[in-house]
Amino acid sequence: MNRMLELHNVHKYFGGLHAVNDVSFTVSRGAIKAVIGPNGAGKTTLFNLIAGVLEPTAGTILFKEQPIQGWKPHQVAALGMSRTFQNIKLFHGMTALENVMLGRHVRSRAGFLAGMLNLPGTWREERAIRSRALELLELMEIGEFADVEATSLSFGQQRAVEMARALATDPEILLLDEPAAGLNIYETAEVARLISRIRDMGITVLLVEHDMSLVMEISDEIVVLCFGEKIAEDVPETIQRDPEVIKIYLGEDEEVSG
Amino acid sequence: MEPFRRYIPVAVLIVLVVAVQVTTRLTDTSYYLTQLTMTAYYYLVVIGLCALMGYAGQISLGHAGFFAIGGYISAGLTTHNLIGLQDNALVALLHKFSLLVERQDLYGDTLLTVQPWAACIAAVLLAVLIAFILGGPILRLKGHYLAMATLGFGIIIAQIVLATQYFGEADGLSEVPPFRLFGPIEVSGSFGSRVQNYYIAWGLLTVGVVLLLNLINSRVGRALRSIHGSEEAANAMGVNTARYKLYTFVLSAAFAALAGVFLTHYNGSIGPSEAGVMKSVRYVALVAVGGMANLWGALIMGTILNFLSLRGVFGSYDDAVFGLILIVIMLFAPNGILSIKVRGLLARLSSKGEQNPGEQNA
């Protein structure tokens, strides 16, 4: 089972807008794959289709060879897919540790009744949840902020909390939505290091990104979207030289050079 | 040990409850216990709503409706005479399983009514069922829309009890019999059982508080707070947000219905005002005064306010006072009255007169 995630002819319409047009690609197990494209290319829509936030108008999405289109996000999460958000969505009013502990939700069991009765079985589970969450905060190098309210941390640290929270769900694939958005170059380099570390844990990564330096540095393969269509898919070196991609990113360069 | 630290305030609560009773006994003011008993039952509604609003982040302006369902169903079942329907197959069946009880009314006539415990179960189950059916569709709404929908539900229940003969229309239902729990312990408003009922009410409330404290500090509680924090992220992390919101809604409805059952047996009657929209607003106000996600804040502030209200301190302006409290809380202490630092408040008030503090930075 080498194909972790497959998209086959996926379409999404919003009324008359064809936001995603016949997009197909495959993410192999253990790879870092990036989706790039100018603003409005349909990157985030594509992400939301994969994560179950939106349902494709047509096409098939297979995760671990199982069709998941039409599933709810929490069902996809239970199957082993997790994500971060472009505009960070941490739980306000909860500490960094509690945020990450929530990530263990899908891998733990205590329900309403067990919770209300404070059954001894839940204590063991809570201890395990807490220690795993602390471990992940350490891994993301923010262990010292465990008891700080998550939304009061710096932007870069918040990204790290989000990644730790996503990792807490024991994902097999992690979707990162513009992980470098709003970060300076130092923080971006930091995030790149964390992403490589996540891949070294054996987790497949699919990221949407604007920051070319990050994408070129860490991706194994890149998909380029423009106006909802896939216009290129290859390794970073080839993408960098692709004339059509250059045209999209730098505009028609005849006037500039002429 | 960690899972027990949360019970320290509970122990304090129990000590206070006993201390108050002893004090009223020593000072010969045990008539206060009547209002304190009623306060405890209203508070059962408020703590359930606190879990729904403060933790799961979902508002309900219809909880008086669930309280009324509990109260009216148990009152209806325990007062309506089934003696004329004795030959009815269903009634006979209920009688056979000793779900019915025969007793004498004030005039010596024989009454055949549903056992209070059976009525209690039926009432709470009905409220749970209605909450389940209602909650599914309306909890998809957010913010104002959810407030409007729950308000609509409250109005429907209020109108139903007001217009239905079975529920006594504008008069409500009275002569509700005592609810015998076990042995000589019974929920009733009789003079002799005042102390006993004070302890029943506060005991029930304490059990409710313990259950909710446990829930809040559990995996489910964390999931509820995450829904409040960011529903989209909670869902993406694998929380079945729709189900958790629904269960919490149902749980809070069950608390409200149970409170309705007990208070109705305690008062011996229930009237349409219990189902009124103003009651629902009052419950929301009490949750807000306590600080939304603060069970203890709600308990302390609510006990004081409810007690004063029941003692008639606010007179005819009762509802107006609660409206005013809601406005003041939202303006000056959105995190609850216990969160106010008095000095900060004074500074804020005095700076209002001189200049807007925001302008200093600009």
mmCIF file of N, CA and C in Angstrom, chain A residues 97 101 104 108 110 118-135, chain B residues 1-4 6 217-219 222:
data_model
loop_
_atom_site.group_PDB
_atom_site.id
_atom_site.type_symbol
_atom_site.label_atom_id
_atom_site.label_comp_id
_atom_site.label_asym_id
_atom_site.label_seq_id
_atom_site.Cartn_x
_atom_site.Cartn_y
_atom_site.Cartn_z
ATOM 1 N N LEU A 97 -0.800 22.822 26.443
ATOM 2 C CA LEU A 97 -0.891 21.398 26.778
ATOM 3 C C LEU A 97 -2.307 20.868 26.525
ATOM 4 N N MET A 101 -3.538 17.931 24.209
ATOM 5 C CA MET A 101 -4.269 16.812 24.809
ATOM 6 C C MET A 101 -5.567 16.537 24.033
ATOM 7 N N ARG A 104 -5.465 14.050 21.370
ATOM 8 C CA ARG A 104 -5.544 12.626 21.712
ATOM 9 C C ARG A 104 -6.987 12.141 21.772
ATOM 10 N N SER A 108 -8.652 8.102 22.294
ATOM 11 C CA SER A 108 -9.016 7.732 23.664
ATOM 12 C C SER A 108 -10.521 7.524 23.717
ATOM 13 N N ALA A 110 -12.937 7.549 26.995
ATOM 14 C CA ALA A 110 -13.863 7.904 28.072
ATOM 15 C C ALA A 110 -15.016 8.779 27.580
ATOM 16 N N ASN A 118 -16.368 9.905 37.027
ATOM 17 C CA ASN A 118 -14.952 9.954 37.398
ATOM 18 C C ASN A 118 -14.409 8.546 37.633
ATOM 19 N N LEU A 119 -14.698 7.639 36.739
ATOM 20 C CA LEU A 119 -14.288 6.245 36.916
ATOM 21 C C LEU A 119 -12.766 6.116 36.900
ATOM 22 N N PRO A 120 -12.242 5.195 37.703
ATOM 23 C CA PRO A 120 -10.776 5.037 37.787
ATOM 24 C C PRO A 120 -10.127 4.797 36.424
ATOM 25 N N GLY A 121 -10.822 4.105 35.535
ATOM 26 C CA GLY A 121 -10.264 3.843 34.209
ATOM 27 C C GLY A 121 -9.925 5.128 33.473
ATOM 28 N N THR A 122 -10.681 6.184 33.742
ATOM 29 C CA THR A 122 -10.432 7.445 33.038
ATOM 30 C C THR A 122 -9.163 8.125 33.539
ATOM 31 N N TRP A 123 -8.786 7.862 34.798
ATOM 32 C CA TRP A 123 -7.571 8.518 35.319
ATOM 33 C C TRP A 123 -6.349 8.043 34.563
ATOM 34 N N ARG A 124 -6.299 6.704 34.360
ATOM 35 C CA ARG A 124 -5.157 6.128 33.655
ATOM 36 C C ARG A 124 -5.087 6.721 32.253
ATOM 37 N N GLU A 125 -6.253 6.784 31.623
ATOM 38 C CA GLU A 125 -6.304 7.316 30.266
ATOM 39 C C GLU A 125 -5.829 8.770 30.226
ATOM 40 N N GLU A 126 -6.305 9.563 31.202
ATOM 41 C CA GLU A 126 -5.911 10.977 31.248
ATOM 42 C C GLU A 126 -4.402 11.114 31.435
ATOM 43 N N ARG A 127 -3.836 10.265 32.300
ATOM 44 C CA ARG A 127 -2.383 10.326 32.518
ATOM 45 C C ARG A 127 -1.641 10.036 31.229
ATOM 46 N N ALA A 128 -2.104 9.025 30.503
ATOM 47 C CA ALA A 128 -1.449 8.661 29.247
ATOM 48 C C ALA A 128 -1.577 9.800 28.232
ATOM 49 N N ILE A 129 -2.755 10.419 28.192
ATOM 50 C CA ILE A 129 -2.992 11.530 27.266
ATOM 51 C C ILE A 129 -2.037 12.676 27.586
ATOM 52 N N ARG A 130 -1.935 12.993 28.874
ATOM 53 C CA ARG A 130 -1.096 14.103 29.301
ATOM 54 C C ARG A 130 0.372 13.861 28.977
ATOM 55 N N SER A 131 0.853 12.654 29.251
ATOM 56 C CA SER A 131 2.282 12.428 29.049
ATOM 57 C C SER A 131 2.609 12.418 27.553
ATOM 58 N N ARG A 132 1.699 11.882 26.748
ATOM 59 C CA ARG A 132 1.933 11.902 25.296
ATOM 60 C C ARG A 132 1.936 13.345 24.772
ATOM 61 N N ALA A 133 1.019 14.156 25.297
ATOM 62 C CA ALA A 133 0.935 15.552 24.852
ATOM 63 C C ALA A 133 2.205 16.307 25.214
ATOM 64 N N LEU A 134 2.711 16.064 26.431
ATOM 65 C CA LEU A 134 3.951 16.725 26.855
ATOM 66 C C LEU A 134 5.117 16.309 25.964
ATOM 67 N N GLU A 135 5.151 15.020 25.629
ATOM 68 C CA GLU A 135 6.183 14.497 24.744
ATOM 69 C C GLU A 135 6.190 15.241 23.411
ATOM 70 N N MET B 1 -4.596 13.713 45.660
ATOM 71 C CA MET B 1 -4.471 13.101 44.339
ATOM 72 C C MET B 1 -5.295 13.886 43.317
ATOM 73 N N GLU B 2 -4.749 13.973 42.134
ATOM 74 C CA GLU B 2 -5.306 14.852 41.107
ATOM 75 C C GLU B 2 -6.817 14.713 40.875
ATOM 76 N N PRO B 3 -7.314 13.490 40.652
ATOM 77 C CA PRO B 3 -8.753 13.413 40.328
ATOM 78 C C PRO B 3 -9.667 13.777 41.485
ATOM 79 N N PHE B 4 -9.113 14.086 42.659
ATOM 80 C CA PHE B 4 -9.968 14.389 43.803
ATOM 81 C C PHE B 4 -9.853 15.832 44.272
ATOM 82 N N ARG B 6 -10.635 18.428 42.882
ATOM 83 C CA ARG B 6 -11.817 19.194 42.513
ATOM 84 C C ARG B 6 -12.926 19.084 43.565
ATOM 85 N N ASN B 217 -13.936 18.145 33.860
ATOM 86 C CA ASN B 217 -12.518 17.813 33.977
ATOM 87 C C ASN B 217 -12.142 16.530 33.244
ATOM 88 N N SER B 218 -13.039 16.031 32.436
ATOM 89 C CA SER B 218 -12.753 14.763 31.751
ATOM 90 C C SER B 218 -12.398 15.011 30.293
ATOM 91 N N ARG B 219 -12.167 13.927 29.603
ATOM 92 C CA ARG B 219 -11.908 13.986 28.164
ATOM 93 C C ARG B 219 -13.065 14.672 27.442
ATOM 94 N N ARG B 222 -12.985 18.426 27.987
ATOM 95 C CA ARG B 222 -11.973 19.074 27.141
ATOM 96 C C ARG B 222 -12.515 19.237 25.727
#
